[in-house]
mmCIF file of C-alpha atoms in Angstrom:
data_model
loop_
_atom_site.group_PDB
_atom_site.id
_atom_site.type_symbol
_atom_site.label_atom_id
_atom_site.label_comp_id
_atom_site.label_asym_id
_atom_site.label_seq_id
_atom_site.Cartn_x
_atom_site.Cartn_y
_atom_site.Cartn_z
ATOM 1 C CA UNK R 1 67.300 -10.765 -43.798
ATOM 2 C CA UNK R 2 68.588 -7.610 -41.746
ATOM 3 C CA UNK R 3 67.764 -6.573 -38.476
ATOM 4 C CA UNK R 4 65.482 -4.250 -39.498
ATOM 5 C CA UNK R 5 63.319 -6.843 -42.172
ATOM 6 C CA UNK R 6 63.679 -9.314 -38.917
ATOM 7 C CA UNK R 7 61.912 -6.766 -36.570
ATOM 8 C CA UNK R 8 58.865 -6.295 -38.723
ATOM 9 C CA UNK R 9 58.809 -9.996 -39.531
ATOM 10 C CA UNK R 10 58.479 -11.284 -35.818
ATOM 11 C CA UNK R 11 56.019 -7.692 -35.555
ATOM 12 C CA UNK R 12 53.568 -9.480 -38.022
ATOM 13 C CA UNK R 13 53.863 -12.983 -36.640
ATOM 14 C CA UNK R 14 53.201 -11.727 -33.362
ATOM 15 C CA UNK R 15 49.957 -9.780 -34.628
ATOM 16 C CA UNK R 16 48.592 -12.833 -36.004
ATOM 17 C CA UNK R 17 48.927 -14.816 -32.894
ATOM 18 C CA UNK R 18 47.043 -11.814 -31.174
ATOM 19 C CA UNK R 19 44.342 -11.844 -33.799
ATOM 20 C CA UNK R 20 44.224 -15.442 -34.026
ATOM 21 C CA UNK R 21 43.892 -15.819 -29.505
ATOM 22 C CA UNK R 22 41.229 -12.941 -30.048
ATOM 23 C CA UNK R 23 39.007 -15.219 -32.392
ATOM 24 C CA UNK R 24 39.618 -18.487 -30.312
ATOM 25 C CA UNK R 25 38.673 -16.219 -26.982
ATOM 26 C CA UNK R 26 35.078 -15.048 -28.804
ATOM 27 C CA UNK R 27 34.519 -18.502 -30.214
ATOM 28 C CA UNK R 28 34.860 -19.836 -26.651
ATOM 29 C CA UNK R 29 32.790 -17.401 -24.926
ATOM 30 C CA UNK R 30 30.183 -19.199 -22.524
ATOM 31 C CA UNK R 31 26.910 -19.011 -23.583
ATOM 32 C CA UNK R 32 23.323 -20.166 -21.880
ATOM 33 C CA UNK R 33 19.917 -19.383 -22.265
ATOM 34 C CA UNK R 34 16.711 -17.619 -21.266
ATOM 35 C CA UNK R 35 12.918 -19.583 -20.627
ATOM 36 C CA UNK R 36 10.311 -16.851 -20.237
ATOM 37 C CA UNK R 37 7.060 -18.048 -18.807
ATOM 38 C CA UNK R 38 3.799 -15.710 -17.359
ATOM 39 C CA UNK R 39 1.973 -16.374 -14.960
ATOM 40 C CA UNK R 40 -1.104 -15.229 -12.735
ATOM 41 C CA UNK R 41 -0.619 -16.574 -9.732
ATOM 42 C CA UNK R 42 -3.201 -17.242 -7.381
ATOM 43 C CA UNK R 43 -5.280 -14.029 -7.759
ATOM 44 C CA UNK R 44 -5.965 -14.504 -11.345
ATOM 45 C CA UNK R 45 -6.712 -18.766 -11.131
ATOM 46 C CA UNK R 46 -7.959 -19.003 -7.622
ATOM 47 C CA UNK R 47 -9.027 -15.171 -7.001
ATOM 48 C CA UNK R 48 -9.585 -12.781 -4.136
ATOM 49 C CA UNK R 49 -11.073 -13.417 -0.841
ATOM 50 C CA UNK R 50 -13.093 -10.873 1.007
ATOM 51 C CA UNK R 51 -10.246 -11.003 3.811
ATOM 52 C CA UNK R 52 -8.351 -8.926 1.434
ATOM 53 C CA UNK R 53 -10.959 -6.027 0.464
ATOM 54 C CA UNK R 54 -12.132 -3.106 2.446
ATOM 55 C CA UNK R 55 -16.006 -3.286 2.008
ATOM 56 C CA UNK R 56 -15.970 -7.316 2.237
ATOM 57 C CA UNK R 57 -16.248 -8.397 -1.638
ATOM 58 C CA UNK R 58 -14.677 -11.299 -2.877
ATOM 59 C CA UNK R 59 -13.562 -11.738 -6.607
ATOM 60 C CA UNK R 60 -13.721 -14.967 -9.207
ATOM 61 C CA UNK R 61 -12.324 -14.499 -12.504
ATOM 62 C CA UNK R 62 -13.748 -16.522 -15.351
ATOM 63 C CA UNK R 63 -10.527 -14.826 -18.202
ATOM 64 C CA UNK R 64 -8.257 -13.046 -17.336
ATOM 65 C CA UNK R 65 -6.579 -11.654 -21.017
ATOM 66 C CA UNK R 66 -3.146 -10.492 -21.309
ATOM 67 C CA UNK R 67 -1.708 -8.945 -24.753
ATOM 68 C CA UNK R 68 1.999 -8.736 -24.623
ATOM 69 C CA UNK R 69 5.609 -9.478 -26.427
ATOM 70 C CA UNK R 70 8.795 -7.801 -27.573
ATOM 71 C CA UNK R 71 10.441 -9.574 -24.663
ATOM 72 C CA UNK R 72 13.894 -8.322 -24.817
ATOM 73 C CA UNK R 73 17.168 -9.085 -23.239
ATOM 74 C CA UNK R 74 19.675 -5.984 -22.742
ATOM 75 C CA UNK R 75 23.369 -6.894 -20.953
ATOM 76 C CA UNK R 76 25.408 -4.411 -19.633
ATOM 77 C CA UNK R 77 27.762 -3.693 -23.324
ATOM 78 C CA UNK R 78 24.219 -2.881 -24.679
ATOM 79 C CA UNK R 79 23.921 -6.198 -26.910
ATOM 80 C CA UNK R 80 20.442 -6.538 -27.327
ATOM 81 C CA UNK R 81 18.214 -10.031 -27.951
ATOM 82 C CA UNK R 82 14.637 -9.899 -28.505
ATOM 83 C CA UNK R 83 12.027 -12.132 -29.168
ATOM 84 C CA UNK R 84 9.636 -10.377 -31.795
ATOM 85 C CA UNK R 85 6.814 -13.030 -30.655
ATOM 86 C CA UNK R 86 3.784 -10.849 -29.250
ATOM 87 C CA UNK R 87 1.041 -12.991 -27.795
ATOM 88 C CA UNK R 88 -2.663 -13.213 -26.285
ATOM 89 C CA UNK R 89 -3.214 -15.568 -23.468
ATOM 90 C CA UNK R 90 -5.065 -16.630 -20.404
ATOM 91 C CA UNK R 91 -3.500 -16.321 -17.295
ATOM 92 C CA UNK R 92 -6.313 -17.166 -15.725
ATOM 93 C CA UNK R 93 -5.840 -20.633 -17.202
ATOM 94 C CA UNK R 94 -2.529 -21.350 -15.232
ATOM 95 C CA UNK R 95 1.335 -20.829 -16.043
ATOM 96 C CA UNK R 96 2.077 -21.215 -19.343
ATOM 97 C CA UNK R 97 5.519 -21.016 -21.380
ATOM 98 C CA UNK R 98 5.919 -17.681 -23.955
ATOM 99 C CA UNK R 99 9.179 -17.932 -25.656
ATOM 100 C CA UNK R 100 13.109 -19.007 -25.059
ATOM 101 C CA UNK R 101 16.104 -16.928 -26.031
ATOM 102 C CA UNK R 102 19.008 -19.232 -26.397
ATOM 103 C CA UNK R 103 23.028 -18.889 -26.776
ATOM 104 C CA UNK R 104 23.249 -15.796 -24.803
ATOM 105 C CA UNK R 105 26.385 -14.809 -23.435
ATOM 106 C CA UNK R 106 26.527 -15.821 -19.809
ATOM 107 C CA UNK R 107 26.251 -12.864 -17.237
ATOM 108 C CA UNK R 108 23.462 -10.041 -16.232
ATOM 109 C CA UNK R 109 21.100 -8.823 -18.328
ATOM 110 C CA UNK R 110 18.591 -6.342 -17.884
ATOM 111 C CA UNK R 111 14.556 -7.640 -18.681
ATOM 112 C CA UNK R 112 11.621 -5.818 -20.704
ATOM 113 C CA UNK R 113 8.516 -6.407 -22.683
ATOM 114 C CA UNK R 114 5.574 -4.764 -24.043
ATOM 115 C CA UNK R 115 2.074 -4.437 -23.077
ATOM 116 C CA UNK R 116 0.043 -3.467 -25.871
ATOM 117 C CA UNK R 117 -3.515 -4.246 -27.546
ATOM 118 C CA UNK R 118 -3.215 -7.485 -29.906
ATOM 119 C CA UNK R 119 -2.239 -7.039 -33.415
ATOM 120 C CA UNK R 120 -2.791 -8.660 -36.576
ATOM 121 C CA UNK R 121 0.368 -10.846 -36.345
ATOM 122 C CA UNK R 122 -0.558 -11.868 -32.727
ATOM 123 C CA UNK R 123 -0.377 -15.136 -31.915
ATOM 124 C CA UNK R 124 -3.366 -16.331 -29.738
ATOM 125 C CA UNK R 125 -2.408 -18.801 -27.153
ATOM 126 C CA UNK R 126 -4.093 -22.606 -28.119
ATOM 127 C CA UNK R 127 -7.489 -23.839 -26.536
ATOM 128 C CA UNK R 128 -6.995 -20.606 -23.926
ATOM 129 C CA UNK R 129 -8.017 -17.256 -26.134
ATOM 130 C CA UNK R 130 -10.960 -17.150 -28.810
ATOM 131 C CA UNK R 131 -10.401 -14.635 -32.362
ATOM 132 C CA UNK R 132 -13.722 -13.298 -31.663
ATOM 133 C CA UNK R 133 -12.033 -11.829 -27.869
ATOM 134 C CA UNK R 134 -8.794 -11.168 -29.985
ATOM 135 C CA UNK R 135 -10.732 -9.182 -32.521
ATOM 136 C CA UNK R 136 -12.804 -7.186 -29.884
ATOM 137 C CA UNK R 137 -9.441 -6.246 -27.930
ATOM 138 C CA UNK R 138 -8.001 -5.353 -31.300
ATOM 139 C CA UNK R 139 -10.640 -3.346 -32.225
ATOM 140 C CA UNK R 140 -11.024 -1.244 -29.059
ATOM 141 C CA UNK R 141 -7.684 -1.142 -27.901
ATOM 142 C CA UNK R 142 -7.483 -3.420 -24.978
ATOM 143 C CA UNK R 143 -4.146 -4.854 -23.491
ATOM 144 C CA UNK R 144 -6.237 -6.591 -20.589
ATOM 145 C CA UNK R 145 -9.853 -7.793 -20.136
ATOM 146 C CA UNK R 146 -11.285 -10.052 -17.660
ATOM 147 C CA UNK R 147 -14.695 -11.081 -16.810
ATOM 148 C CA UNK R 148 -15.683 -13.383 -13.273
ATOM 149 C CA UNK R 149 -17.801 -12.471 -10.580
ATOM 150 C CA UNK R 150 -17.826 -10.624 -7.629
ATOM 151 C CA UNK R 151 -20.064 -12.121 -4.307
ATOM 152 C CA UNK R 152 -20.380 -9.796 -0.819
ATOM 153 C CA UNK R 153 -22.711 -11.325 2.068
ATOM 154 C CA UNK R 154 -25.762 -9.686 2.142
ATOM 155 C CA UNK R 155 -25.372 -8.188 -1.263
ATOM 156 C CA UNK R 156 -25.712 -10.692 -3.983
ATOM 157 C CA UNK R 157 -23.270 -11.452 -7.195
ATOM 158 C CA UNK R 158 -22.714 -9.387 -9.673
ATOM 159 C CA UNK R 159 -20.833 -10.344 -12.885
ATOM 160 C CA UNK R 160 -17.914 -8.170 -15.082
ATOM 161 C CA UNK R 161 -16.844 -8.321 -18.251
ATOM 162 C CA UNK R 162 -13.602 -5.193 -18.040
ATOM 163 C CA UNK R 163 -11.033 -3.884 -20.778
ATOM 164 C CA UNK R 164 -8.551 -2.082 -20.162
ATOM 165 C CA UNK R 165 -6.627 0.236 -22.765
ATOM 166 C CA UNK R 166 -2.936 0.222 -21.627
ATOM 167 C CA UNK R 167 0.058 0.756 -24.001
ATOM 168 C CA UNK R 168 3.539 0.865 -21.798
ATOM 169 C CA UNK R 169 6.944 -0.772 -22.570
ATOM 170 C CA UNK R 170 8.211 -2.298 -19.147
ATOM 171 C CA UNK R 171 11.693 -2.214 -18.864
ATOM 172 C CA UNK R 172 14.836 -2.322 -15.918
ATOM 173 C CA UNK R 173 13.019 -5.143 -14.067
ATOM 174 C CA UNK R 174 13.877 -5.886 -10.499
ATOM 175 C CA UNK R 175 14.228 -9.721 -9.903
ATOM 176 C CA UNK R 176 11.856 -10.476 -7.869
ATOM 177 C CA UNK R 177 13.562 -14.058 -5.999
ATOM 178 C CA UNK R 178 16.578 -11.858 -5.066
ATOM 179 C CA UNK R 179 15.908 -8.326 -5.387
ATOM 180 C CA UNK R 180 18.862 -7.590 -8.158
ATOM 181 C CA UNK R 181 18.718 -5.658 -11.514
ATOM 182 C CA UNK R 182 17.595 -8.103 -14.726
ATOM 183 C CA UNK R 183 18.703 -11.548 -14.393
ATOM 184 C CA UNK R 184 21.858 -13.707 -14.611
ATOM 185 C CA UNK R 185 22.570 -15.707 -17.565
ATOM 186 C CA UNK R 186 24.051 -18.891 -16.344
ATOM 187 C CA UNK R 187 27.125 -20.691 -17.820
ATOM 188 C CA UNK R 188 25.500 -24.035 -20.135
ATOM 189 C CA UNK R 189 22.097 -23.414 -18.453
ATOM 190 C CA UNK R 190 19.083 -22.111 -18.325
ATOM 191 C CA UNK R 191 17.600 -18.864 -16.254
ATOM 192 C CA UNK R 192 14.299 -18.816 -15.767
ATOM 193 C CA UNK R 193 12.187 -14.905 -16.597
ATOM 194 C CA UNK R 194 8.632 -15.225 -15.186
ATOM 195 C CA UNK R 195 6.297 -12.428 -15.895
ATOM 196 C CA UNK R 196 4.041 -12.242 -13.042
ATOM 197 C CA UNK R 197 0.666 -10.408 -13.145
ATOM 198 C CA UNK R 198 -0.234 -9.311 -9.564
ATOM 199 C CA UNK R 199 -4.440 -8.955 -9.777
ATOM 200 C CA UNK R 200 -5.151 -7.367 -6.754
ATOM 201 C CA UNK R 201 -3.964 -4.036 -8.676
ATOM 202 C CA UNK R 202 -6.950 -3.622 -10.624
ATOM 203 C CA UNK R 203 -8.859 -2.932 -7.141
ATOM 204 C CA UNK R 204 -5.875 -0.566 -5.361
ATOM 205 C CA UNK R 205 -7.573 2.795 -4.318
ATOM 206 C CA UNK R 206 -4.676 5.259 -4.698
ATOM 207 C CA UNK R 207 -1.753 5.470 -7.675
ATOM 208 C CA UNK R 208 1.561 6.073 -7.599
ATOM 209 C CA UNK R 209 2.270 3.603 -4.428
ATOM 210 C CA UNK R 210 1.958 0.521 -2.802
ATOM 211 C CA UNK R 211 1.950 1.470 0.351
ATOM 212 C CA UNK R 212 -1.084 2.285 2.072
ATOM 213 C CA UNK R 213 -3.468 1.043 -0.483
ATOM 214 C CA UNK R 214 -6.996 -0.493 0.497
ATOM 215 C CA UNK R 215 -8.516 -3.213 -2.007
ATOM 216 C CA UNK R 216 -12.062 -1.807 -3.082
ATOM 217 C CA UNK R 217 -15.203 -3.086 -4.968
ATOM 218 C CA UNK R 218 -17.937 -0.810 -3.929
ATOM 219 C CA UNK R 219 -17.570 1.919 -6.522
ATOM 220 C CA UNK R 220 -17.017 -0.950 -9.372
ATOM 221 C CA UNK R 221 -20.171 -2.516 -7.730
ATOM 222 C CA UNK R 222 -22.111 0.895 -8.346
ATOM 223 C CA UNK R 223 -21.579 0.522 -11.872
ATOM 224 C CA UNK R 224 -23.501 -2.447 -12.643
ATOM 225 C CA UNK R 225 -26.546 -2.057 -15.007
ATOM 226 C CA UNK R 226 -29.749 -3.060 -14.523
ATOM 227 C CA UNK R 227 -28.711 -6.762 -15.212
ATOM 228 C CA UNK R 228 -26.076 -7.110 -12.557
ATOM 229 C CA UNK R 229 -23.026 -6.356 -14.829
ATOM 230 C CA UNK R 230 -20.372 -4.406 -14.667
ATOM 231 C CA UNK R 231 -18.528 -3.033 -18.420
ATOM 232 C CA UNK R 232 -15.889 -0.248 -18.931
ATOM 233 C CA UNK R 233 -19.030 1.973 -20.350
ATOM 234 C CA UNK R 234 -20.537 1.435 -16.313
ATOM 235 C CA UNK R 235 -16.971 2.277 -15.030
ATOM 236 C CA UNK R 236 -16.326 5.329 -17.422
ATOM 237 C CA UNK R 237 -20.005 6.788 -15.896
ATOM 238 C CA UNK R 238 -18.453 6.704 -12.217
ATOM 239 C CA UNK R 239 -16.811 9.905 -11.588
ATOM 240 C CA UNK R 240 -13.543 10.153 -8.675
ATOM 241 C CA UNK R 241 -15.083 13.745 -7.614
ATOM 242 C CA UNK R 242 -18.705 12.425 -6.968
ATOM 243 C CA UNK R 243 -18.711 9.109 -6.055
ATOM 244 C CA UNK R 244 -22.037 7.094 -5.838
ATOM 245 C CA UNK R 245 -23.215 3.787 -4.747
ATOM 246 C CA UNK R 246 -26.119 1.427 -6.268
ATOM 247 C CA UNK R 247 -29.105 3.448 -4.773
ATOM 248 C CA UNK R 248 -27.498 6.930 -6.473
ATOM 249 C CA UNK R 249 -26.099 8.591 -2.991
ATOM 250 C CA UNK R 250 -22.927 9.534 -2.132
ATOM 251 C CA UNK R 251 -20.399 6.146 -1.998
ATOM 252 C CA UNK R 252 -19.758 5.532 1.914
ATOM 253 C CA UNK R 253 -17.940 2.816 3.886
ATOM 254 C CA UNK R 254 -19.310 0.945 6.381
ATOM 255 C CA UNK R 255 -18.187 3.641 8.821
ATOM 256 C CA UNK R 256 -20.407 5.818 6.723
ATOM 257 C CA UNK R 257 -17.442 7.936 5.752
ATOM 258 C CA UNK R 258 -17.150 8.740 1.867
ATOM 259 C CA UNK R 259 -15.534 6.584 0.003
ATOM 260 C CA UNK R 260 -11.945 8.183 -1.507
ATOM 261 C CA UNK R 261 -10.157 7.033 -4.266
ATOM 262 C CA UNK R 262 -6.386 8.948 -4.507
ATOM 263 C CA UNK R 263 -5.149 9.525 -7.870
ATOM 264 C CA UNK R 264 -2.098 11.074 -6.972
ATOM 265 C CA UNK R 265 -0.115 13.249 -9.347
ATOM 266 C CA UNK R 266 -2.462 11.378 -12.282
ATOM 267 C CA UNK R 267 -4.730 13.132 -14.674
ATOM 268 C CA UNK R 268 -7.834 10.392 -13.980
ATOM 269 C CA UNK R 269 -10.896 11.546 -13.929
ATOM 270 C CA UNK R 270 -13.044 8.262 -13.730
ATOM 271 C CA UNK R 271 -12.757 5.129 -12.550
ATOM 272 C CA UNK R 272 -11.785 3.480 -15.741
ATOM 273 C CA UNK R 273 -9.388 5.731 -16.360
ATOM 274 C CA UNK R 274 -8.156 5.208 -12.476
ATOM 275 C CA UNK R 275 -8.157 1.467 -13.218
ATOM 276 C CA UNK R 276 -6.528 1.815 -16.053
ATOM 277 C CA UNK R 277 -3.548 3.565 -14.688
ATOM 278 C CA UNK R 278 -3.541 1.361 -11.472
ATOM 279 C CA UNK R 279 -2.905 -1.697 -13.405
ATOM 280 C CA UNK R 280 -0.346 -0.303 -15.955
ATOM 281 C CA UNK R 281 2.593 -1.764 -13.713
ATOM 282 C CA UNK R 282 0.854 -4.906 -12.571
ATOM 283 C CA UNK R 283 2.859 -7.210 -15.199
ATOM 284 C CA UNK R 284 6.103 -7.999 -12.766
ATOM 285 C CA UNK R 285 9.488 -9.531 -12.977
ATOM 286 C CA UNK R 286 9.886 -13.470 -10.915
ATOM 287 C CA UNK R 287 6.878 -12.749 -8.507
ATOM 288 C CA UNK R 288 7.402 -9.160 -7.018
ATOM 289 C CA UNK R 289 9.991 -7.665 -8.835
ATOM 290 C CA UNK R 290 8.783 -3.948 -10.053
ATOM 291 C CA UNK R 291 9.529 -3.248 -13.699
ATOM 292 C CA UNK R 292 9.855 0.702 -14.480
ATOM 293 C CA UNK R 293 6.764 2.497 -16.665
ATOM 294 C CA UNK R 294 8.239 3.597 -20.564
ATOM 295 C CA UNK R 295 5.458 5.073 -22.452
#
């Protein structure tokens, strides 16, 4: 063999120990996996207490109805893992598992999902949501409903039964146990993805914030028909320019200034549509952790 047959010899041998330390690297890369769970917390099992609203109600839910899935799993190279599993469930129930993503590779990822009405392929969460509620949501186009009752001293109890039509992928979580982007995939364990739905959004009085909100009942209240209940046909009649309480005035606080509801930079022009938009971003990441709005 001459020198130059030698060269490209040892060239080829040395390619295939490159190629071959390449495949040994990616079959060793450390791998662990992701539990996603939801849960309400204690505003959808235990509720609200009048401590926290403006005009002294205090809330009970009886269901509280989440429609959601595509969870999804994006690290920083842009591999993607989702879970095609979309599901119906009770948070009002308690904590309850949705799906696992397993043999991830270990590191930061970034955390979505999908809020949208149930469909056909939905799976409905066992002993917790009925097909007849599954078909009604499907049919109009709900996301969330709920239904409890709401007590004020003085007042009396009135009862709702609320839908809600919202349609947003939620995506670029913030964690909320440490404030970082996604989560950490751990080497040969598991990390733990809780979606958290924060209640008290549905009663916020102004959009686009948190800050500086007041919790608020008495325009809901206002809606009620004649036999104390409160539906997203009562909301839809309550208009943000002309608020009125139960007796048909103008809506006042107990300062007997009128009652304001902010919608910001929104195009709402009733109060469902006001709820509606307030609670678009109430699904979050690990307790507080804010997820960013995708149409």
């Amino acid at each position: 063999m001459n020198n130059r047959q030698q060269r490209s010899w040892m060239g080829w041998c040395a390619a295939l120990v490159a190629w071959a330390l390449v495949g040994t690297a990616c079959d060793n890369v450390a791998t662990g996996d992701v539990k996603v769970t939801m849960s309400g917390g204690d505003g959808t099992q235990r509720g609200l207490p009048d401590t926290l609203f403006q005009d002294g109600w205090s809330i009970q839910f009886t269901k509280y109805l989440v429609s959601l899935g595509d969870i999804t799993l994006t690290s920083a190279a842009g591999e993607v893992h989702t879970s095609g599993r979309h599901v119906l469930v009770d948070v009002q129930k308690g904590d309850l598992p949705l799906t696992e993503l397993k043999g991830l590779p270990a590191g930061r990822w970034d955390v979505g999902f999908r809020l949208s009405p149930p469909r056909e392929d939905t799976e409905l969460a066992d002993g917790q949501v009925s097909a007849e509620d599954a078909a009604m949501m499907r049919e109009r186009g709900f996301s969330y409903f709920v239904e409890g009752r709401a007590v004020k001293a003085g007042v009396g109890v009135l009862t709702f039964r609320m839908g809600f039509p919202v349609e947003a992928r939620m995506k670029d979580c913030i964690n909320g146990v440490d404030g970082t982007q996604g989560l950490v995939v751990p080497e040969s364990s598991v990390a733990e993805a809780e979606v958290t739905i924060h209640a008290e959004h549905m009663f916020y009085d102004r959009l686009g914030t948190h800050k500086g909100v007041q919790l608020r009942f008495d325009a809901i209240a206002a809606t009620a028909g004649p036999d104390g209940v409160i539906t997203p046909e009562g909301l839809a009649s309550q208009r943000l320019t002309d608020l009125k309480g139960r007796d048909g005035q103008e809506l006042r606080d107990a300062q007997g200034q009128p009652v304001v509801y902010l919608p910001g930079a929104y195009d709402v022009r009733t109060l469902q549509e006001f709820i509606t938009q307030s609670i678009v971003d109430q699904a979050h990441l690990n307790g507080g952790g804010v997820c960013t709005v995708a149409r």
